[in-house]
Amino acid sequence: MLFSLRLPVVEMTANFSVSVQQQDFDVSAELTLLREQSSQVGAIANFVGVVRDINDQQNVATLELEHYPGMTEKSISDIMAQAAERWQLLGGRVIHRIGKLSPGDQIVLVAVSSLHRGEAFAACEFIMDYLKTRAPFWKKELTPDGERWVDARDSDHSAAERWNYSF
Amino acid sequence: MLFSLRLPVVEMTANFSVSVQQQDFDVSAELTLLREQSSQVGAIANFVGVVRDINDQQNVATLELEHYPGMTEKSISDIMAQAAERWQLLGGRVIHRIGKLSPGDQIVLVAVSSLHRGEAFAACEFIMDYLKTRAPFWKKELTPDGERWVDARDSDHSAAERWNYSF
Amino acid sequence: MVTVLFFARIREQLGIDRLSLILPQEPMTVSRLKQHIVDIHNPDWSDILMADNVIKAVNQEVVDDNHSLKEGDEIAFFPPVTGG
Amino acid sequence: MVTVLFFARIREQLGIDRLSLILPQEPMTVSRLKQHIVDIHNPDWSDILMADNVIKAVNQEVVDDNHSLKEGDEIAFFPPVTGG
C-alpha cells in the first residue's frame, strides 16, 4: 500500500516552503529567492506543470482544482523533507495552484537548489513524482460535454514507485 | 573517446533554440515562450546554473567565460537535436552566458517542454550533461590570489557517460 | 466528537462535505466508522465509502482501515489524487 | 590556406589566438599539422599542443589526430570544456 505508513518527521529549514494558492506565480522571482538564500547555490532544477488543451481526446475548456486545506501543505512539506534527507539540498519551493485554470496556465512549480546539478535534478523529480501520487489535489475538467473528474494515472504510481521508498 | 565521432544530422524545428550571450536572461519569459509554442505542452523541466561563491576552497570574485563562436552554438544545437530524437519533445531553449559573471549570477538555462514530465526531465538532464562535456566554454576564475582556469571535472564525464550514447 | 470530511468525487456523490459525529463506542476503527456512517445516514453510501480506491486520512495522515480512532480526530475520505 | 584557432589556456600559453597557414603537403592530418606548427613557430609549443587532453575540432566538429585536412578547413585546439 503506497499510502499505508506515516512518514517520519524531518526538520525542515526556512529555505523550504510550500504555497497552495489561486493566483499565478512568477518562476524568475522564485528562482531569484532560492539563489539569494545561499552563496553555495550552484544548481537549480525546476519543473513547471502546464494545463494541456487536450486530455484523453476531450477539449478542456477549464480545469478546476480542489484540495484538502492543511493536509495538502503538510503532505508536500513531508515530501520535501524526505528529499532533503535523501539529497544534499540548499532550498526548495513548491507552489500549487487551485481553483479554475485554463489551457496554457501554469499549475505547479517545484524548484530545488543544491551545490551540484545531479542532486537538484533527482530531488526535483522525486518531489514531483510524490506530489502526483500523495498530495491531496483533485482535478475536474469542465468540457463542452459537461464536467468530469480526472482519473488518476497508473503511470504516476509507477513513477513514484521507482524511487523505492521504504514507506 | 567521447569526442571522436560526429553526431548524425537531425532536423530541428523552430521550437528549439540556442543563445550565447553576455546579458542575463529571464526564466519566466523563456518558459512563457515555450508554453505558447504549443497547446500540447503539459510539462516544462528546466535547469538554471548559478555562479557559486566558493569553488575548491577559493573565493571567487569574478568568473570569466570564453567560448568558440559558431562551434558553441552548433554543439548545443546538436545536443538538443539528439534529445529531440531520443524523447518526444515539444520545444527546447538553451541560453548560456559568456564574459564576466559574479557569484549568484545565472550562467546557463536549459528548458525543455513535453507532453509529460518524465521525458522533459530526462531530456533536460541529458542536454545539461552533454553541454558540460561537449560545448566549448571555458571558465576562468579571477580570485584575490590571481587568475586560474577551471579544471574539467571527472564527475561531469561520468554524468554524460551514463546516457550510454553511441558516439 | 470527531469531524469527517469528504472530498472531490466522493463529496459530490454523497452530496455532503462534512459531518460531525459522536463516536459510538471504543475501540473504533476507520473501517467501523465507515459502516457507522452508512448505518446512520444512507444505505446507498456503502458502495461509495467502501470502494477499494477510497483513501482514508486521520489528522491529515493517510491511514489504513484498521487505524484506531480517538476523540477529536479529523477523518477524511477522498479518491486517488490527481494534482500536479 | 587553413585557419587555426586556439582557445582558453592553450591560447594563453601560446600567446596567440589564430594562425593562417598554407598546408605544406597532401595528405595532411591533424597530428601532422600540430608538428608542422611547432616546426615553423616555436619548439616550446610541442608540449602544449601534443598534450593528451587537447581537443581538436575541424570545421567545428570534434575529430581525432588522424583526421585528414583539406584546403579551407578551420582547425581548433582547446582544453577540456568547463561551461555550464
Tab-separated table of N, CA and C in Angstrom, chain B residues 3-4 6 66-71 74 78 96 107-108 128 131-140 147 149-152, chain D residues 5-12 55-64 67 74-84:
chain	number	residue	atom	x	y	z
B	3	PHE	N	34.752	12.293	-27.713
B	3	PHE	CA	34.594	13.329	-28.726
B	3	PHE	C	34.896	12.846	-30.146
B	4	SER	N	35.091	11.536	-30.298
B	4	SER	CA	35.758	11.120	-31.528
B	4	SER	C	34.859	11.020	-32.758
B	6	ARG	N	31.378	12.045	-35.165
B	6	ARG	CA	30.433	13.132	-35.417
B	6	ARG	C	29.013	12.715	-35.077
B	66	GLU	N	34.888	32.134	-21.611
B	66	GLU	CA	35.276	32.220	-23.018
B	66	GLU	C	34.535	31.129	-23.789
B	67	HIS	N	34.279	31.354	-25.070
B	67	HIS	CA	33.662	30.296	-25.872
B	67	HIS	C	34.227	30.323	-27.285
B	68	TYR	N	33.753	29.431	-28.124
B	68	TYR	CA	34.209	29.297	-29.513
B	68	TYR	C	33.008	29.670	-30.382
B	69	PRO	N	32.943	30.942	-30.783
B	69	PRO	CA	31.758	31.412	-31.511
B	69	PRO	C	31.491	30.534	-32.726
B	70	GLY	N	30.273	30.130	-32.889
B	70	GLY	CA	29.914	29.256	-34.001
B	70	GLY	C	29.869	27.810	-33.554
B	71	MET	N	31.001	27.273	-33.122
B	71	MET	CA	31.005	25.875	-32.698
B	71	MET	C	30.178	25.678	-31.430
B	74	LYS	N	26.577	25.526	-32.396
B	74	LYS	CA	26.375	24.312	-33.182
B	74	LYS	C	26.354	23.070	-32.292
B	78	ASP	N	23.263	20.527	-31.747
B	78	ASP	CA	23.384	19.088	-31.980
B	78	ASP	C	22.887	18.290	-30.772
B	96	HIS	N	23.264	30.352	-22.744
B	96	HIS	CA	24.495	30.273	-21.958
B	96	HIS	C	25.155	31.645	-21.991
B	107	ILE	N	24.234	31.450	-14.959
B	107	ILE	CA	25.160	31.179	-16.066
B	107	ILE	C	24.437	30.552	-17.241
B	108	VAL	N	23.591	29.562	-16.949
B	108	VAL	CA	23.022	28.763	-18.038
B	108	VAL	C	21.567	28.410	-17.735
B	128	MET	N	21.919	19.024	-20.364
B	128	MET	CA	22.845	19.671	-19.430
B	128	MET	C	24.130	18.852	-19.274
B	131	LEU	N	26.109	19.241	-22.498
B	131	LEU	CA	26.633	20.610	-22.595
B	131	LEU	C	27.899	20.741	-21.752
B	132	LYS	N	27.868	20.171	-20.552
B	132	LYS	CA	29.007	20.247	-19.624
B	132	LYS	C	30.277	19.620	-20.184
B	133	THR	N	30.142	18.600	-21.033
B	133	THR	CA	31.328	17.884	-21.505
B	133	THR	C	31.646	18.168	-22.968
B	134	ARG	N	30.710	18.758	-23.719
B	134	ARG	CA	30.919	18.879	-25.153
B	134	ARG	C	30.859	20.300	-25.691
B	135	ALA	N	30.151	21.205	-25.012
B	135	ALA	CA	30.030	22.552	-25.570
B	135	ALA	C	31.281	23.356	-25.226
B	136	PRO	N	31.926	23.963	-26.224
B	136	PRO	CA	33.190	24.670	-25.963
B	136	PRO	C	33.011	26.009	-25.229
B	137	PHE	N	33.034	25.879	-23.907
B	137	PHE	CA	33.102	27.040	-22.997
B	137	PHE	C	34.258	26.761	-22.047
B	138	TRP	N	34.888	27.827	-21.595
B	138	TRP	CA	35.960	27.673	-20.610
B	138	TRP	C	35.811	28.766	-19.561
B	139	LYS	N	35.891	28.337	-18.314
B	139	LYS	CA	35.755	29.270	-17.186
B	139	LYS	C	37.122	29.624	-16.632
B	140	LYS	N	37.322	30.911	-16.398
B	140	LYS	CA	38.500	31.366	-15.680
B	140	LYS	C	38.030	32.072	-14.412
B	147	GLU	N	44.469	34.832	-11.309
B	147	GLU	CA	43.586	34.146	-12.237
B	147	GLU	C	43.905	32.655	-12.279
B	149	TRP	N	42.458	29.046	-14.679
B	149	TRP	CA	41.482	28.331	-15.499
B	149	TRP	C	40.891	27.204	-14.667
B	150	VAL	N	39.584	27.037	-14.756
B	150	VAL	CA	38.914	25.971	-14.009
B	150	VAL	C	39.198	24.639	-14.704
B	151	ASP	N	39.523	23.612	-13.889
B	151	ASP	CA	39.749	22.286	-14.463
B	151	ASP	C	38.436	21.573	-14.722
B	152	ALA	N	38.405	20.776	-15.767
B	152	ALA	CA	37.230	19.942	-16.055
B	152	ALA	C	37.079	18.916	-14.933
D	5	LEU	N	42.772	27.916	-34.874
D	5	LEU	CA	42.319	28.707	-33.726
D	5	LEU	C	42.752	28.041	-32.416
D	6	PHE	N	43.068	28.865	-31.434
D	6	PHE	CA	43.442	28.365	-30.109
D	6	PHE	C	42.557	29.031	-29.069
D	7	PHE	N	42.130	28.257	-28.068
D	7	PHE	CA	41.235	28.819	-27.059
D	7	PHE	C	41.736	28.601	-25.634
D	8	ALA	N	41.287	29.493	-24.768
D	8	ALA	CA	41.439	29.353	-23.313
D	8	ALA	C	42.903	29.192	-22.905
D	9	ARG	N	43.192	28.199	-22.075
D	9	ARG	CA	44.551	28.050	-21.533
D	9	ARG	C	45.588	27.895	-22.657
D	10	ILE	N	45.205	27.160	-23.696
D	10	ILE	CA	46.133	26.950	-24.818
D	10	ILE	C	46.435	28.271	-25.525
D	11	ARG	N	45.409	29.056	-25.732
D	11	ARG	CA	45.602	30.384	-26.332
D	11	ARG	C	46.570	31.220	-25.505
D	12	GLU	N	46.382	31.192	-24.196
D	12	GLU	CA	47.256	31.994	-23.326
D	12	GLU	C	48.677	31.458	-23.290
D	55	ILE	N	41.813	18.993	-27.125
D	55	ILE	CA	40.714	18.606	-28.009
D	55	ILE	C	40.920	19.295	-29.354
D	56	LYS	N	40.671	18.540	-30.412
D	56	LYS	CA	40.857	19.038	-31.762
D	56	LYS	C	39.504	19.104	-32.465
D	57	ALA	N	39.221	20.237	-33.127
D	57	ALA	CA	37.984	20.331	-33.903
D	57	ALA	C	38.336	20.786	-35.308
D	58	VAL	N	37.676	20.208	-36.297
D	58	VAL	CA	37.838	20.658	-37.675
D	58	VAL	C	36.459	21.066	-38.187
D	59	ASN	N	36.389	22.275	-38.677
D	59	ASN	CA	35.108	22.837	-39.118
D	59	ASN	C	34.025	22.674	-38.039
D	60	GLN	N	34.460	22.898	-36.799
D	60	GLN	CA	33.577	22.957	-35.646
D	60	GLN	C	32.972	21.611	-35.268
D	61	GLU	N	33.633	20.537	-35.681
D	61	GLU	CA	33.271	19.192	-35.225
D	61	GLU	C	34.504	18.586	-34.572
D	62	VAL	N	34.324	17.954	-33.411
D	62	VAL	CA	35.466	17.335	-32.742
D	62	VAL	C	35.984	16.154	-33.578
D	63	VAL	N	37.296	16.056	-33.714
D	63	VAL	CA	37.904	14.973	-34.506
D	63	VAL	C	39.074	14.388	-33.716
D	64	ASP	N	39.644	13.292	-34.232
D	64	ASP	CA	40.851	12.777	-33.594
D	64	ASP	C	42.076	13.144	-34.431
D	67	HIS	N	42.427	12.630	-38.323
D	67	HIS	CA	41.511	13.285	-39.264
D	67	HIS	C	42.298	13.961	-40.398
D	74	GLU	N	38.855	24.928	-41.038
D	74	GLU	CA	39.077	25.682	-39.798
D	74	GLU	C	39.414	24.661	-38.723
D	75	ILE	N	40.632	24.738	-38.225
D	75	ILE	CA	41.088	23.765	-37.220
D	75	ILE	C	41.203	24.488	-35.876
D	76	ALA	N	40.691	23.864	-34.808
D	76	ALA	CA	40.777	24.497	-33.482
D	76	ALA	C	41.392	23.540	-32.476
D	77	PHE	N	42.179	24.096	-31.567
D	77	PHE	CA	42.763	23.340	-30.461
D	77	PHE	C	42.312	23.984	-29.155
D	78	PHE	N	41.754	23.145	-28.264
D	78	PHE	CA	41.312	23.722	-26.985
D	78	PHE	C	41.354	22.700	-25.855
D	79	PRO	N	41.403	23.179	-24.608
D	79	PRO	CA	41.417	22.276	-23.454
D	79	PRO	C	40.015	21.719	-23.177
D	80	PRO	N	39.927	20.712	-22.296
D	80	PRO	CA	38.615	20.192	-21.895
D	80	PRO	C	37.681	21.332	-21.492
D	81	VAL	N	36.415	21.192	-21.846
D	81	VAL	CA	35.479	22.298	-21.680
D	81	VAL	C	34.955	22.368	-20.246
D	82	THR	N	34.606	23.566	-19.814
D	82	THR	CA	34.182	23.768	-18.423
D	82	THR	C	33.008	24.749	-18.336
D	83	GLY	N	32.071	24.637	-19.280
D	83	GLY	CA	30.894	25.517	-19.221
D	83	GLY	C	29.837	24.987	-18.277
D	84	GLY	N	28.673	25.611	-18.360
D	84	GLY	CA	27.509	25.148	-17.601
D	84	GLY	C	27.482	25.661	-16.184
